[in-house]
XYZ file of C-alpha atoms in Angstrom:
369
model
C -221.788 17.687 97.496
C -221.761 18.096 93.741
C -223.333 20.770 91.563
C -222.645 23.438 94.189
C -220.932 26.734 93.575
C -217.849 27.053 95.739
C -215.483 29.890 96.282
C -212.760 27.679 97.798
C -210.623 25.631 95.455
C -208.700 22.454 96.335
C -205.550 20.912 94.795
C -206.347 18.684 91.825
C -207.003 14.991 92.763
C -206.379 15.680 96.451
C -208.537 14.123 99.165
C -210.636 17.263 99.600
C -211.030 17.609 95.842
C -212.395 14.075 95.503
C -214.722 14.480 98.497
C -216.297 17.680 97.237
C -216.368 16.789 93.522
C -216.933 13.025 93.422
C -220.361 13.388 91.805
C -218.941 15.717 89.139
C -216.230 13.190 88.419
C -218.829 10.441 88.064
C -220.881 12.644 85.764
C -217.868 13.146 83.474
C -217.273 9.379 83.281
C -220.933 8.748 82.467
C -220.802 11.453 79.821
C -217.772 9.771 78.209
C -219.686 6.483 77.956
C -222.695 8.230 76.395
C -220.482 10.030 73.885
C -219.070 6.617 72.937
C -222.540 5.650 71.648
C -222.177 8.258 68.907
C -219.260 6.542 67.147
C -219.357 3.152 65.501
C -215.927 2.175 66.775
C -216.793 2.674 70.457
C -220.550 1.933 70.356
C -220.111 -1.763 71.029
C -218.005 -1.064 74.129
C -220.426 1.634 75.319
C -223.358 -0.794 75.103
C -221.404 -3.129 77.361
C -221.657 -0.511 80.124
C -225.293 0.474 79.587
C -227.269 -2.629 78.656
C -227.456 -5.989 80.475
C -225.399 -8.699 78.758
C -225.855 -12.422 78.073
C -229.177 -12.286 76.277
C -230.634 -15.423 74.694
C -233.817 -16.159 72.733
C -236.184 -18.589 74.401
C -238.905 -20.072 72.140
C -242.495 -19.846 73.350
C -245.824 -21.023 71.986
C -246.459 -17.838 69.993
C -242.986 -16.396 69.368
C -239.587 -15.969 70.918
C -238.800 -13.993 74.041
C -235.443 -12.548 75.068
C -234.110 -13.624 78.462
C -230.815 -13.062 80.266
C -228.442 -14.885 82.540
C -225.568 -13.584 84.647
C -221.862 -13.540 83.923
C -218.645 -11.624 84.506
C -219.634 -8.789 82.165
C -222.332 -7.812 84.630
C -219.613 -6.188 86.744
C -219.017 -3.609 84.004
C -222.708 -2.735 83.867
C -222.879 -2.514 87.640
C -219.879 -0.147 87.614
C -221.623 2.178 85.177
C -224.795 2.314 87.276
C -222.745 2.933 90.380
C -221.739 6.270 88.871
C -225.364 6.910 87.861
C -226.379 6.306 91.453
C -223.713 8.652 92.800
C -225.049 11.428 90.511
C -228.660 10.831 91.632
C -227.509 10.738 95.253
C -225.898 14.166 94.856
C -228.989 15.618 93.144
C -231.319 14.454 95.938
C -228.899 15.779 98.559
C -228.365 19.155 96.902
C -231.826 20.084 95.739
C -234.055 18.410 98.368
C -232.383 17.423 101.611
C -230.028 20.410 102.071
C -232.862 22.868 101.552
C -235.043 21.118 104.144
C -232.289 20.631 106.715
C -231.414 24.351 106.683
C -234.887 25.145 107.982
C -234.786 22.503 110.754
C -231.485 23.638 112.350
C -230.440 20.150 113.415
C -227.339 19.113 115.345
C -224.439 17.430 113.584
C -225.519 13.850 114.487
C -229.192 14.494 113.706
C -228.220 16.177 110.439
C -226.291 13.031 109.415
C -229.222 10.768 110.279
C -231.641 13.094 108.480
C -229.540 12.855 105.270
C -229.333 9.090 105.621
C -233.071 8.660 106.100
C -233.852 11.142 103.300
C -231.738 9.188 100.817
C -233.135 5.832 101.891
C -236.746 7.089 101.755
C -236.280 8.014 98.092
C -234.537 4.718 97.308
C -236.968 2.462 99.207
C -240.000 4.219 97.754
C -238.652 3.806 94.201
C -237.623 0.179 94.864
C -241.001 -0.786 96.394
C -242.917 0.567 93.381
C -240.500 -1.019 90.906
C -240.372 -4.354 92.706
C -244.141 -4.505 93.096
C -244.528 -3.835 89.352
C -242.094 -6.598 88.457
C -243.703 -9.123 90.830
C -247.218 -8.363 89.529
C -246.320 -8.417 85.802
C -244.329 -11.626 86.141
C -247.161 -13.324 88.077
C -245.144 -14.239 91.183
C -247.886 -13.018 93.563
C -250.740 -14.836 91.908
C -248.787 -18.106 91.645
C -246.670 -18.689 94.767
C -245.526 -22.057 93.431
C -243.529 -20.241 90.802
C -241.048 -19.283 93.556
C -239.604 -22.822 93.519
C -241.075 -24.511 90.406
C -238.867 -24.919 87.337
C -235.725 -24.323 89.418
C -233.036 -23.268 88.543
C -234.349 -19.920 87.285
C -231.368 -19.286 85.080
C -233.187 -17.331 82.352
C -234.325 -13.959 83.686
C -236.591 -11.403 82.024
C -235.022 -8.059 81.253
C -236.787 -6.166 84.042
C -235.775 -8.773 86.652
C -232.097 -8.739 85.718
C -231.985 -4.949 85.382
C -233.626 -4.608 88.835
C -230.973 -6.798 90.443
C -228.124 -4.945 88.703
C -229.467 -1.600 89.920
C -229.904 -2.920 93.452
C -226.315 -4.161 93.567
C -225.122 -0.860 92.108
C -226.959 1.167 94.785
C -225.601 -0.786 97.764
C -222.083 -0.884 96.310
C -222.224 2.899 95.823
C -223.090 3.258 99.517
C -219.648 1.926 100.514
C -217.618 4.872 99.145
C -220.303 7.260 100.355
C -219.355 6.292 103.914
C -215.933 7.810 103.287
C -217.446 11.157 102.277
C -219.669 11.675 105.339
C -218.575 13.725 108.340
C -219.999 11.736 111.305
C -217.638 8.787 111.631
C -219.273 7.023 114.564
C -222.276 6.109 112.381
C -220.138 4.169 109.912
C -220.080 0.743 111.712
C -223.880 0.675 111.976
C -224.346 1.673 108.320
C -221.702 -0.796 107.183
C -223.592 -3.641 108.845
C -226.837 -3.188 106.961
C -225.071 -2.391 103.668
C -223.143 -5.659 103.826
C -226.325 -7.486 104.856
C -228.202 -6.227 101.780
C -225.280 -7.021 99.479
C -224.974 -10.601 100.759
C -228.682 -11.309 100.405
C -229.171 -9.645 96.980
C -226.030 -11.121 95.497
C -226.855 -14.549 96.989
C -230.381 -14.535 95.455
C -228.936 -13.383 92.095
C -226.087 -15.871 91.921
C -227.950 -18.880 93.364
C -230.819 -18.323 90.882
C -233.336 -17.565 93.631
C -234.333 -14.312 91.975
C -238.102 -14.855 92.319
C -237.949 -15.486 96.048
C -235.517 -12.584 96.457
C -237.963 -10.184 94.816
C -240.731 -11.058 97.289
C -238.419 -10.802 100.286
C -237.042 -7.451 99.115
C -240.557 -6.101 98.607
C -241.417 -6.954 102.228
C -238.119 -5.624 103.620
C -238.127 -2.375 101.653
C -241.746 -1.626 102.640
C -240.826 -1.851 106.324
C -237.686 0.226 105.902
C -239.588 2.881 103.981
C -242.010 3.233 106.871
C -239.175 3.459 109.404
C -237.192 6.167 107.631
C -240.369 8.124 106.912
C -241.167 8.043 110.642
C -237.642 9.242 111.394
C -237.994 12.177 109.017
C -241.273 13.242 110.637
C -239.580 12.908 114.053
C -236.731 15.240 113.035
C -239.275 17.764 111.822
C -241.297 17.538 115.056
C -239.961 15.555 118.016
C -243.502 15.109 119.377
C -244.561 13.179 116.244
C -243.924 9.514 117.136
C -247.093 7.868 115.860
C -245.407 6.462 112.752
C -242.843 4.701 114.952
C -245.668 2.780 116.631
C -246.984 1.744 113.238
C -243.511 0.686 112.142
C -243.026 -1.330 115.327
C -246.222 -3.277 114.606
C -245.288 -3.893 110.952
C -241.677 -4.856 111.746
C -242.538 -8.016 113.687
C -245.139 -9.105 111.134
C -242.593 -8.628 108.318
C -239.997 -10.850 110.113
C -242.678 -13.571 110.410
C -243.628 -13.361 106.733
C -239.997 -13.447 105.559
C -239.203 -16.505 107.645
C -242.376 -18.279 106.548
C -241.758 -17.646 102.840
C -238.100 -18.680 103.100
C -238.909 -21.943 104.861
C -241.827 -22.665 102.522
C -239.867 -22.042 99.319
C -236.454 -23.418 100.299
C -237.241 -25.933 103.033
C -240.312 -27.508 101.465
C -240.585 -26.378 97.812
C -237.025 -26.967 96.636
C -236.687 -30.058 98.823
C -239.414 -31.786 96.804
C -237.919 -31.001 93.421
C -236.459 -33.897 91.459
C -233.256 -32.269 90.252
C -231.281 -32.135 93.491
C -227.762 -32.220 92.093
C -224.962 -29.680 92.454
C -224.277 -28.388 88.928
C -222.879 -24.824 88.815
C -222.655 -24.859 84.995
C -226.415 -25.270 84.755
C -227.021 -22.995 87.729
C -228.395 -25.751 89.947
C -227.582 -25.368 93.658
C -230.494 -27.427 94.948
C -228.667 -29.586 97.468
C -229.249 -30.183 101.117
C -226.106 -28.312 102.115
C -226.911 -25.231 99.994
C -230.484 -25.168 101.257
C -229.384 -25.347 104.879
C -226.817 -22.570 104.315
C -229.388 -20.273 102.754
C -231.980 -20.972 105.483
C -229.401 -20.437 108.200
C -228.358 -17.132 106.637
C -231.943 -15.883 106.345
C -232.944 -17.003 109.828
C -229.748 -15.568 111.414
C -230.301 -12.206 109.688
C -233.953 -12.029 110.819
C -233.044 -13.081 114.384
C -230.311 -10.426 114.504
C -232.710 -7.734 113.219
C -235.327 -8.801 115.767
C -232.797 -8.745 118.596
C -231.700 -5.236 117.653
C -235.333 -4.158 117.464
C -236.176 -5.536 120.922
C -233.016 -4.060 122.389
C -233.856 -0.654 120.888
C -237.459 -0.735 122.144
C -236.360 -1.690 125.671
C -233.855 1.157 125.692
C -236.476 3.662 124.567
C -238.962 2.427 127.215
C -236.295 2.603 129.919
C -235.479 6.185 128.959
C -239.126 7.093 128.889
C -239.814 5.681 132.348
C -236.698 7.324 133.778
C -237.929 10.669 132.510
C -241.356 10.089 134.009
C -239.954 9.037 137.366
C -237.612 12.040 137.387
C -240.574 14.373 136.801
C -242.433 12.807 139.756
C -239.491 13.148 142.144
C -239.097 16.855 141.564
C -241.104 18.562 144.378
C -243.418 21.346 143.496
C -241.945 24.682 144.480
C -244.217 26.300 147.109
C -245.551 29.722 146.342
C -244.247 32.458 148.505
C -247.005 34.583 150.082
C -247.216 38.062 148.692
C -245.599 40.595 150.922
C -248.034 42.908 152.596
C -246.904 46.463 151.955
C -247.842 48.660 154.821
C -248.994 51.925 153.396
C -249.317 55.103 155.300
C -252.753 56.503 155.746
C -253.732 59.302 153.390
C -252.763 59.825 149.793
C -249.680 60.928 147.851
C -249.347 64.187 146.094
C -246.077 65.142 144.437
C -244.306 62.537 146.502
C -245.663 63.916 149.774
C -248.072 61.967 151.951
C -251.071 64.032 152.932
C -253.918 63.270 155.236
C -257.456 62.836 154.118
C -258.430 66.355 155.296
C -255.644 67.934 153.246
C -253.281 68.608 156.174
C -249.894 66.981 156.436
C -249.891 63.863 158.606
C -246.611 64.889 160.136
C -246.773 65.714 163.809
C -246.006 69.345 164.523
C -243.344 70.227 166.997
C -244.541 72.244 169.920
C -242.617 75.382 170.645
C -241.257 75.588 174.081
C -242.529 78.644 176.013
Protein backbone atom coordinates (compact mmCIF):
# COMPACT_ATOMS: atom_id res chain seq x y z
CA UNK A 1 0.00 0.00 0.00
CA UNK A 2 0.95 3.65 -0.02
CA UNK A 3 2.98 5.68 2.46
CA UNK A 4 5.23 2.70 3.17
CA UNK A 5 9.00 2.74 3.06
CA UNK A 6 10.29 0.21 0.58
CA UNK A 7 13.74 -0.92 -0.26
CA UNK A 8 12.75 -2.48 -3.58
CA UNK A 9 12.21 -0.17 -6.54
CA UNK A 10 10.10 -0.88 -9.63
CA UNK A 11 10.33 0.48 -13.20
CA UNK A 12 8.45 3.75 -13.63
CA UNK A 13 4.77 3.31 -14.64
CA UNK A 14 5.08 -0.48 -14.70
CA UNK A 15 2.34 -2.72 -13.35
CA UNK A 16 4.14 -3.29 -10.05
CA UNK A 17 4.86 0.43 -9.73
CA UNK A 18 1.18 1.34 -10.10
CA UNK A 19 0.05 -1.40 -7.69
CA UNK A 20 2.42 -0.36 -4.91
CA UNK A 21 2.17 3.41 -5.43
CA UNK A 22 -1.40 4.03 -6.63
CA UNK A 23 -2.31 5.97 -3.47
CA UNK A 24 0.78 8.16 -3.83
CA UNK A 25 -0.18 8.87 -7.45
CA UNK A 26 -3.69 9.82 -6.33
CA UNK A 27 -2.26 12.08 -3.64
CA UNK A 28 -0.16 13.92 -6.22
CA UNK A 29 -3.21 14.48 -8.44
CA UNK A 30 -5.26 15.78 -5.50
CA UNK A 31 -2.40 18.06 -4.54
CA UNK A 32 -2.30 19.50 -8.07
CA UNK A 33 -6.01 20.37 -7.85
CA UNK A 34 -5.54 22.03 -4.44
CA UNK A 35 -2.60 24.04 -5.75
CA UNK A 36 -4.85 25.21 -8.59
CA UNK A 37 -7.02 27.00 -6.00
CA UNK A 38 -4.14 29.37 -5.26
CA UNK A 39 -4.12 30.96 -8.73
CA UNK A 40 -6.91 32.99 -10.24
CA UNK A 41 -6.48 31.48 -13.68
CA UNK A 42 -7.00 27.87 -12.50
CA UNK A 43 -9.26 28.48 -9.48
CA UNK A 44 -12.47 28.18 -11.49
CA UNK A 45 -11.39 24.82 -12.90
CA UNK A 46 -10.24 23.60 -9.49
CA UNK A 47 -13.63 24.43 -7.95
CA UNK A 48 -15.20 22.26 -10.64
CA UNK A 49 -13.42 19.25 -9.09
CA UNK A 50 -14.02 20.09 -5.44
CA UNK A 51 -17.52 21.59 -5.10
CA UNK A 52 -20.86 20.20 -6.35
CA UNK A 53 -22.10 21.97 -9.47
CA UNK A 54 -25.50 23.13 -10.78
CA UNK A 55 -26.54 25.26 -7.83
CA UNK A 56 -29.72 27.34 -8.02
CA UNK A 57 -31.44 29.73 -5.59
CA UNK A 58 -34.89 28.65 -4.47
CA UNK A 59 -37.04 31.36 -2.82
CA UNK A 60 -38.59 30.54 0.55
CA UNK A 61 -40.88 32.40 2.94
CA UNK A 62 -38.01 34.07 4.82
CA UNK A 63 -35.13 34.13 2.34
CA UNK A 64 -33.52 32.16 -0.44
CA UNK A 65 -31.88 28.75 -0.10
CA UNK A 66 -29.32 27.20 -2.41
CA UNK A 67 -30.21 23.83 -3.90
CA UNK A 68 -28.56 21.61 -6.50
CA UNK A 69 -29.51 19.30 -9.34
CA UNK A 70 -27.42 16.76 -11.21
CA UNK A 71 -25.66 17.04 -14.54
CA UNK A 72 -22.63 15.86 -16.55
CA UNK A 73 -20.19 17.97 -14.51
CA UNK A 74 -20.88 15.72 -11.52
CA UNK A 75 -18.59 13.15 -13.14
CA UNK A 76 -15.61 15.48 -12.66
CA UNK A 77 -16.45 15.95 -8.97
CA UNK A 78 -16.89 12.20 -8.53
CA UNK A 79 -13.48 11.61 -10.15
CA UNK A 80 -11.80 13.96 -7.67
CA UNK A 81 -13.39 12.22 -4.69
CA UNK A 82 -12.42 8.83 -6.08
CA UNK A 83 -8.78 9.85 -5.56
CA UNK A 84 -9.64 11.17 -2.09
CA UNK A 85 -11.18 7.79 -1.26
CA UNK A 86 -8.13 5.92 -2.56
CA UNK A 87 -5.91 7.97 -0.23
CA UNK A 88 -8.17 7.36 2.78
CA UNK A 89 -8.31 3.66 1.89
CA UNK A 90 -4.51 3.48 1.97
CA UNK A 91 -4.31 5.36 5.29
CA UNK A 92 -6.76 2.99 6.99
CA UNK A 93 -4.95 -0.02 5.55
CA UNK A 94 -1.47 1.17 6.49
CA UNK A 95 -1.97 2.60 9.96
CA UNK A 96 -4.82 0.45 11.33
CA UNK A 97 -5.48 -2.83 9.55
CA UNK A 98 -1.89 -3.88 8.80
CA UNK A 99 -0.84 -3.36 12.41
CA UNK A 100 -3.75 -5.45 13.71
CA UNK A 101 -3.37 -8.25 11.15
CA UNK A 102 0.31 -8.73 12.04
CA UNK A 103 -0.71 -9.74 15.55
CA UNK A 104 -3.42 -12.16 14.42
CA UNK A 105 -1.22 -14.27 12.05
CA UNK A 106 -4.04 -15.01 9.60
CA UNK A 107 -3.90 -17.14 6.48
CA UNK A 108 -3.88 -15.55 3.03
CA UNK A 109 -7.65 -15.89 2.47
CA UNK A 110 -8.56 -14.78 5.99
CA UNK A 111 -6.15 -11.87 5.71
CA UNK A 112 -7.93 -10.70 2.54
CA UNK A 113 -11.35 -10.97 4.20
CA UNK A 114 -10.05 -9.19 7.29
CA UNK A 115 -8.86 -6.26 5.17
CA UNK A 116 -12.17 -6.17 3.30
CA UNK A 117 -14.24 -6.15 6.49
CA UNK A 118 -11.96 -3.60 8.14
CA UNK A 119 -12.37 -1.16 5.26
CA UNK A 120 -16.13 -1.68 5.08
CA UNK A 121 -16.58 -1.27 8.85
CA UNK A 122 -14.99 2.18 8.66
CA UNK A 123 -17.03 3.11 5.58
CA UNK A 124 -20.37 1.79 6.86
CA UNK A 125 -19.92 3.37 10.28
CA UNK A 126 -19.17 6.76 8.72
CA UNK A 127 -22.02 6.43 6.22
CA UNK A 128 -24.56 5.41 8.88
CA UNK A 129 -23.76 8.44 11.04
CA UNK A 130 -23.71 10.79 8.04
CA UNK A 131 -26.90 9.38 6.52
CA UNK A 132 -28.74 9.46 9.86
CA UNK A 133 -27.73 13.10 10.33
CA UNK A 134 -29.00 14.04 6.85
CA UNK A 135 -32.28 12.17 7.30
CA UNK A 136 -32.96 13.76 10.69
CA UNK A 137 -32.02 17.32 9.70
CA UNK A 138 -34.06 17.17 6.48
CA UNK A 139 -37.09 15.76 8.35
CA UNK A 140 -37.51 12.58 6.31
CA UNK A 141 -37.98 10.40 9.42
CA UNK A 142 -40.60 12.57 11.09
CA UNK A 143 -42.59 12.98 7.86
CA UNK A 144 -42.68 9.73 5.84
CA UNK A 145 -44.98 11.31 3.26
CA UNK A 146 -42.07 13.47 2.16
CA UNK A 147 -40.58 10.37 0.51
CA UNK A 148 -43.07 10.68 -2.35
CA UNK A 149 -44.74 14.08 -1.95
CA UNK A 150 -43.67 16.91 -4.27
CA UNK A 151 -42.10 14.44 -6.68
CA UNK A 152 -39.86 14.88 -8.67
CA UNK A 153 -37.26 15.87 -6.06
CA UNK A 154 -35.05 17.65 -8.56
CA UNK A 155 -33.69 20.30 -6.21
CA UNK A 156 -31.41 18.73 -3.61
CA UNK A 157 -29.87 20.33 -0.52
CA UNK A 158 -26.08 20.53 -0.48
CA UNK A 159 -25.62 17.75 2.08
CA UNK A 160 -27.89 15.36 0.15
CA UNK A 161 -26.12 15.87 -3.17
CA UNK A 162 -22.66 15.74 -1.59
CA UNK A 163 -23.61 12.50 0.19
CA UNK A 164 -24.63 10.86 -3.08
CA UNK A 165 -21.49 12.04 -4.87
CA UNK A 166 -19.29 10.59 -2.12
CA UNK A 167 -21.20 7.30 -2.15
CA UNK A 168 -20.75 6.94 -5.90
CA UNK A 169 -17.08 7.86 -5.56
CA UNK A 170 -16.50 5.19 -2.91
CA UNK A 171 -18.10 2.32 -4.82
CA UNK A 172 -16.43 3.38 -8.07
CA UNK A 173 -13.05 3.44 -6.30
CA UNK A 174 -13.70 -0.15 -5.16
CA UNK A 175 -13.53 -1.37 -8.78
CA UNK A 176 -9.82 -0.59 -9.38
CA UNK A 177 -9.04 -1.76 -5.83
CA UNK A 178 -10.05 -5.27 -6.93
CA UNK A 179 -7.11 -5.22 -9.35
CA UNK A 180 -4.67 -4.44 -6.53
CA UNK A 181 -5.63 -7.26 -4.18
CA UNK A 182 -3.81 -10.60 -4.09
CA UNK A 183 -6.63 -13.14 -3.58
CA UNK A 184 -8.28 -13.38 -6.99
CA UNK A 185 -11.01 -15.88 -6.15
CA UNK A 186 -12.80 -13.28 -3.99
CA UNK A 187 -13.19 -10.86 -6.91
CA UNK A 188 -16.49 -12.24 -8.37
CA UNK A 189 -18.24 -12.07 -5.00
CA UNK A 190 -17.00 -8.53 -4.32
CA UNK A 191 -17.86 -7.41 -7.85
CA UNK A 192 -21.46 -8.52 -7.34
CA UNK A 193 -22.20 -6.34 -4.34
CA UNK A 194 -20.20 -3.39 -5.71
CA UNK A 195 -22.30 -3.36 -8.89
CA UNK A 196 -25.45 -3.83 -6.81
CA UNK A 197 -24.67 -0.73 -4.73
CA UNK A 198 -23.75 1.31 -7.81
CA UNK A 199 -26.98 0.45 -9.62
CA UNK A 200 -29.19 1.29 -6.63
CA UNK A 201 -27.38 4.50 -5.62
CA UNK A 202 -27.10 5.80 -9.18
CA UNK A 203 -30.73 4.84 -9.86
CA UNK A 204 -32.01 6.73 -6.81
CA UNK A 205 -29.86 9.75 -7.75
CA UNK A 206 -30.78 9.89 -11.43
CA UNK A 207 -34.49 9.03 -11.03
CA UNK A 208 -34.88 11.73 -8.34
CA UNK A 209 -35.70 9.21 -5.61
CA UNK A 210 -32.99 10.58 -3.34
CA UNK A 211 -35.17 10.74 -0.21
CA UNK A 212 -36.24 7.12 -0.44
CA UNK A 213 -32.68 6.12 -1.30
CA UNK A 214 -31.35 7.72 1.88
CA UNK A 215 -33.71 5.70 4.10
CA UNK A 216 -32.95 2.45 2.30
CA UNK A 217 -29.19 3.06 2.48
CA UNK A 218 -29.46 3.78 6.21
CA UNK A 219 -31.13 0.40 6.77
CA UNK A 220 -28.74 -1.49 4.49
CA UNK A 221 -25.57 0.09 5.87
CA UNK A 222 -26.61 -0.58 9.47
CA UNK A 223 -26.98 -4.29 8.72
CA UNK A 224 -23.71 -4.46 6.82
CA UNK A 225 -21.87 -2.66 9.60
CA UNK A 226 -23.07 -5.29 12.08
CA UNK A 227 -22.02 -8.13 9.77
CA UNK A 228 -18.48 -6.91 9.12
CA UNK A 229 -18.01 -6.07 12.81
CA UNK A 230 -19.01 -9.65 13.66
CA UNK A 231 -16.53 -10.96 11.09
CA UNK A 232 -13.69 -8.90 12.57
CA UNK A 233 -14.42 -10.26 16.05
CA UNK A 234 -14.53 -13.77 14.58
CA UNK A 235 -11.07 -13.36 13.03
CA UNK A 236 -9.75 -12.15 16.39
CA UNK A 237 -11.33 -15.10 18.24
CA UNK A 238 -12.99 -17.95 16.32
CA UNK A 239 -15.14 -18.83 19.34
CA UNK A 240 -16.79 -15.40 19.26
CA UNK A 241 -19.90 -15.92 17.10
CA UNK A 242 -22.55 -14.11 19.14
CA UNK A 243 -22.61 -11.08 16.84
CA UNK A 244 -23.37 -13.35 13.88
CA UNK A 245 -26.56 -14.45 15.64
CA UNK A 246 -27.54 -10.82 16.18
CA UNK A 247 -26.80 -10.02 12.55
CA UNK A 248 -28.87 -12.99 11.35
CA UNK A 249 -31.86 -11.69 13.30
CA UNK A 250 -31.44 -8.12 12.03
CA UNK A 251 -30.86 -9.20 8.42
CA UNK A 252 -34.32 -10.64 7.88
CA UNK A 253 -36.04 -7.69 9.57
CA UNK A 254 -34.08 -5.27 7.37
CA UNK A 255 -35.19 -7.06 4.17
CA UNK A 256 -38.80 -6.75 5.33
CA UNK A 257 -38.47 -3.03 6.11
CA UNK A 258 -36.79 -2.27 2.77
CA UNK A 259 -39.47 -4.07 0.79
CA UNK A 260 -42.26 -2.43 2.79
CA UNK A 261 -40.86 1.09 2.32
CA UNK A 262 -40.23 0.55 -1.40
CA UNK A 263 -43.75 -0.74 -2.03
CA UNK A 264 -45.29 1.99 0.14
CA UNK A 265 -43.40 4.87 -1.49
CA UNK A 266 -43.30 3.67 -5.11
CA UNK A 267 -46.28 1.34 -5.40
CA UNK A 268 -48.77 3.46 -3.43
CA UNK A 269 -47.32 6.94 -2.86
CA UNK A 270 -46.12 7.77 -6.36
CA UNK A 271 -49.05 5.92 -7.95
CA UNK A 272 -51.47 8.43 -6.37
CA UNK A 273 -49.59 11.50 -7.54
CA UNK A 274 -51.22 13.63 -10.22
CA UNK A 275 -48.18 14.26 -12.42
CA UNK A 276 -47.72 10.82 -13.97
CA UNK A 277 -46.05 11.81 -17.21
CA UNK A 278 -42.64 10.84 -18.54
CA UNK A 279 -40.66 14.09 -18.75
CA UNK A 280 -36.86 13.63 -18.44
CA UNK A 281 -36.21 17.38 -18.85
CA UNK A 282 -38.17 18.11 -15.67
CA UNK A 283 -36.87 14.96 -13.97
CA UNK A 284 -40.25 13.26 -13.85
CA UNK A 285 -40.12 9.47 -14.23
CA UNK A 286 -43.41 8.75 -12.48
CA UNK A 287 -44.93 6.31 -14.97
CA UNK A 288 -46.29 2.83 -14.51
CA UNK A 289 -43.41 1.28 -16.46
CA UNK A 290 -40.72 3.10 -14.45
CA UNK A 291 -42.38 2.26 -11.15
CA UNK A 292 -42.63 -1.41 -12.07
CA UNK A 293 -38.96 -1.50 -13.15
CA UNK A 294 -37.80 0.09 -9.88
CA UNK A 295 -39.96 -2.22 -7.77
CA UNK A 296 -38.79 -5.29 -9.67
CA UNK A 297 -35.16 -4.23 -9.21
CA UNK A 298 -35.56 -3.68 -5.47
CA UNK A 299 -37.54 -6.89 -4.93
CA UNK A 300 -35.13 -8.96 -7.04
CA UNK A 301 -32.14 -7.60 -5.14
CA UNK A 302 -33.72 -8.32 -1.75
CA UNK A 303 -34.80 -11.81 -2.85
CA UNK A 304 -31.26 -12.54 -4.09
CA UNK A 305 -29.73 -11.33 -0.82
CA UNK A 306 -32.22 -13.40 1.18
CA UNK A 307 -31.50 -16.50 -0.92
CA UNK A 308 -27.76 -16.10 -0.37
CA UNK A 309 -28.35 -15.62 3.34
CA UNK A 310 -30.48 -18.78 3.65
CA UNK A 311 -28.01 -20.77 1.55
CA UNK A 312 -25.13 -19.60 3.75
CA UNK A 313 -26.97 -20.41 6.98
CA UNK A 314 -27.88 -23.91 5.76
CA UNK A 315 -24.26 -24.55 4.79
CA UNK A 316 -23.02 -23.45 8.21
CA UNK A 317 -25.60 -25.60 10.00
CA UNK A 318 -24.69 -28.59 7.83
CA UNK A 319 -21.01 -28.15 8.63
CA UNK A 320 -21.79 -27.79 12.32
CA UNK A 321 -23.88 -30.97 12.48
CA UNK A 322 -21.28 -32.91 10.49
CA UNK A 323 -18.64 -31.91 13.01
CA UNK A 324 -20.89 -32.93 15.90
CA UNK A 325 -21.72 -36.29 14.34
CA UNK A 326 -18.04 -36.92 13.59
CA UNK A 327 -17.18 -36.30 17.23
CA UNK A 328 -19.82 -38.79 18.36
CA UNK A 329 -18.62 -41.51 15.99
CA UNK A 330 -15.06 -41.44 17.27
CA UNK A 331 -14.86 -44.20 19.96
CA UNK A 332 -13.27 -43.37 23.23
CA UNK A 333 -9.81 -44.88 23.46
CA UNK A 334 -9.76 -47.43 26.33
CA UNK A 335 -7.21 -46.91 29.02
CA UNK A 336 -4.53 -49.52 29.19
CA UNK A 337 -4.07 -51.00 32.68
CA UNK A 338 -0.89 -50.03 34.35
CA UNK A 339 1.72 -52.70 34.16
CA UNK A 340 2.48 -54.32 37.44
CA UNK A 341 6.20 -54.25 37.98
CA UNK A 342 7.31 -57.23 39.93
CA UNK A 343 9.92 -56.06 42.36
CA UNK A 344 12.31 -58.30 44.17
CA UNK A 345 11.98 -58.50 47.88
CA UNK A 346 14.40 -56.38 49.87
CA UNK A 347 15.84 -53.00 49.09
CA UNK A 348 18.45 -51.57 46.73
CA UNK A 349 21.77 -50.24 47.78
CA UNK A 350 24.30 -49.09 45.20
CA UNK A 351 22.44 -51.03 42.56
CA UNK A 352 22.57 -54.28 44.55
CA UNK A 353 19.45 -55.91 45.94
CA UNK A 354 19.84 -56.79 49.61
CA UNK A 355 17.58 -58.67 51.92
CA UNK A 356 15.82 -57.11 54.83
CA UNK A 357 18.34 -58.56 57.34
CA UNK A 358 21.24 -57.04 55.45
CA UNK A 359 22.43 -60.28 53.78
CA UNK A 360 22.42 -60.73 50.04
CA UNK A 361 19.31 -62.48 48.76
CA UNK A 362 21.43 -64.48 46.35
CA UNK A 363 21.51 -68.20 47.04
CA UNK A 364 24.95 -69.42 48.01
CA UNK A 365 26.51 -72.26 46.15
CA UNK A 366 27.34 -75.25 48.26
CA UNK A 367 30.85 -76.53 47.97
CA UNK A 368 31.10 -80.10 47.03
CA UNK A 369 32.95 -82.22 49.62
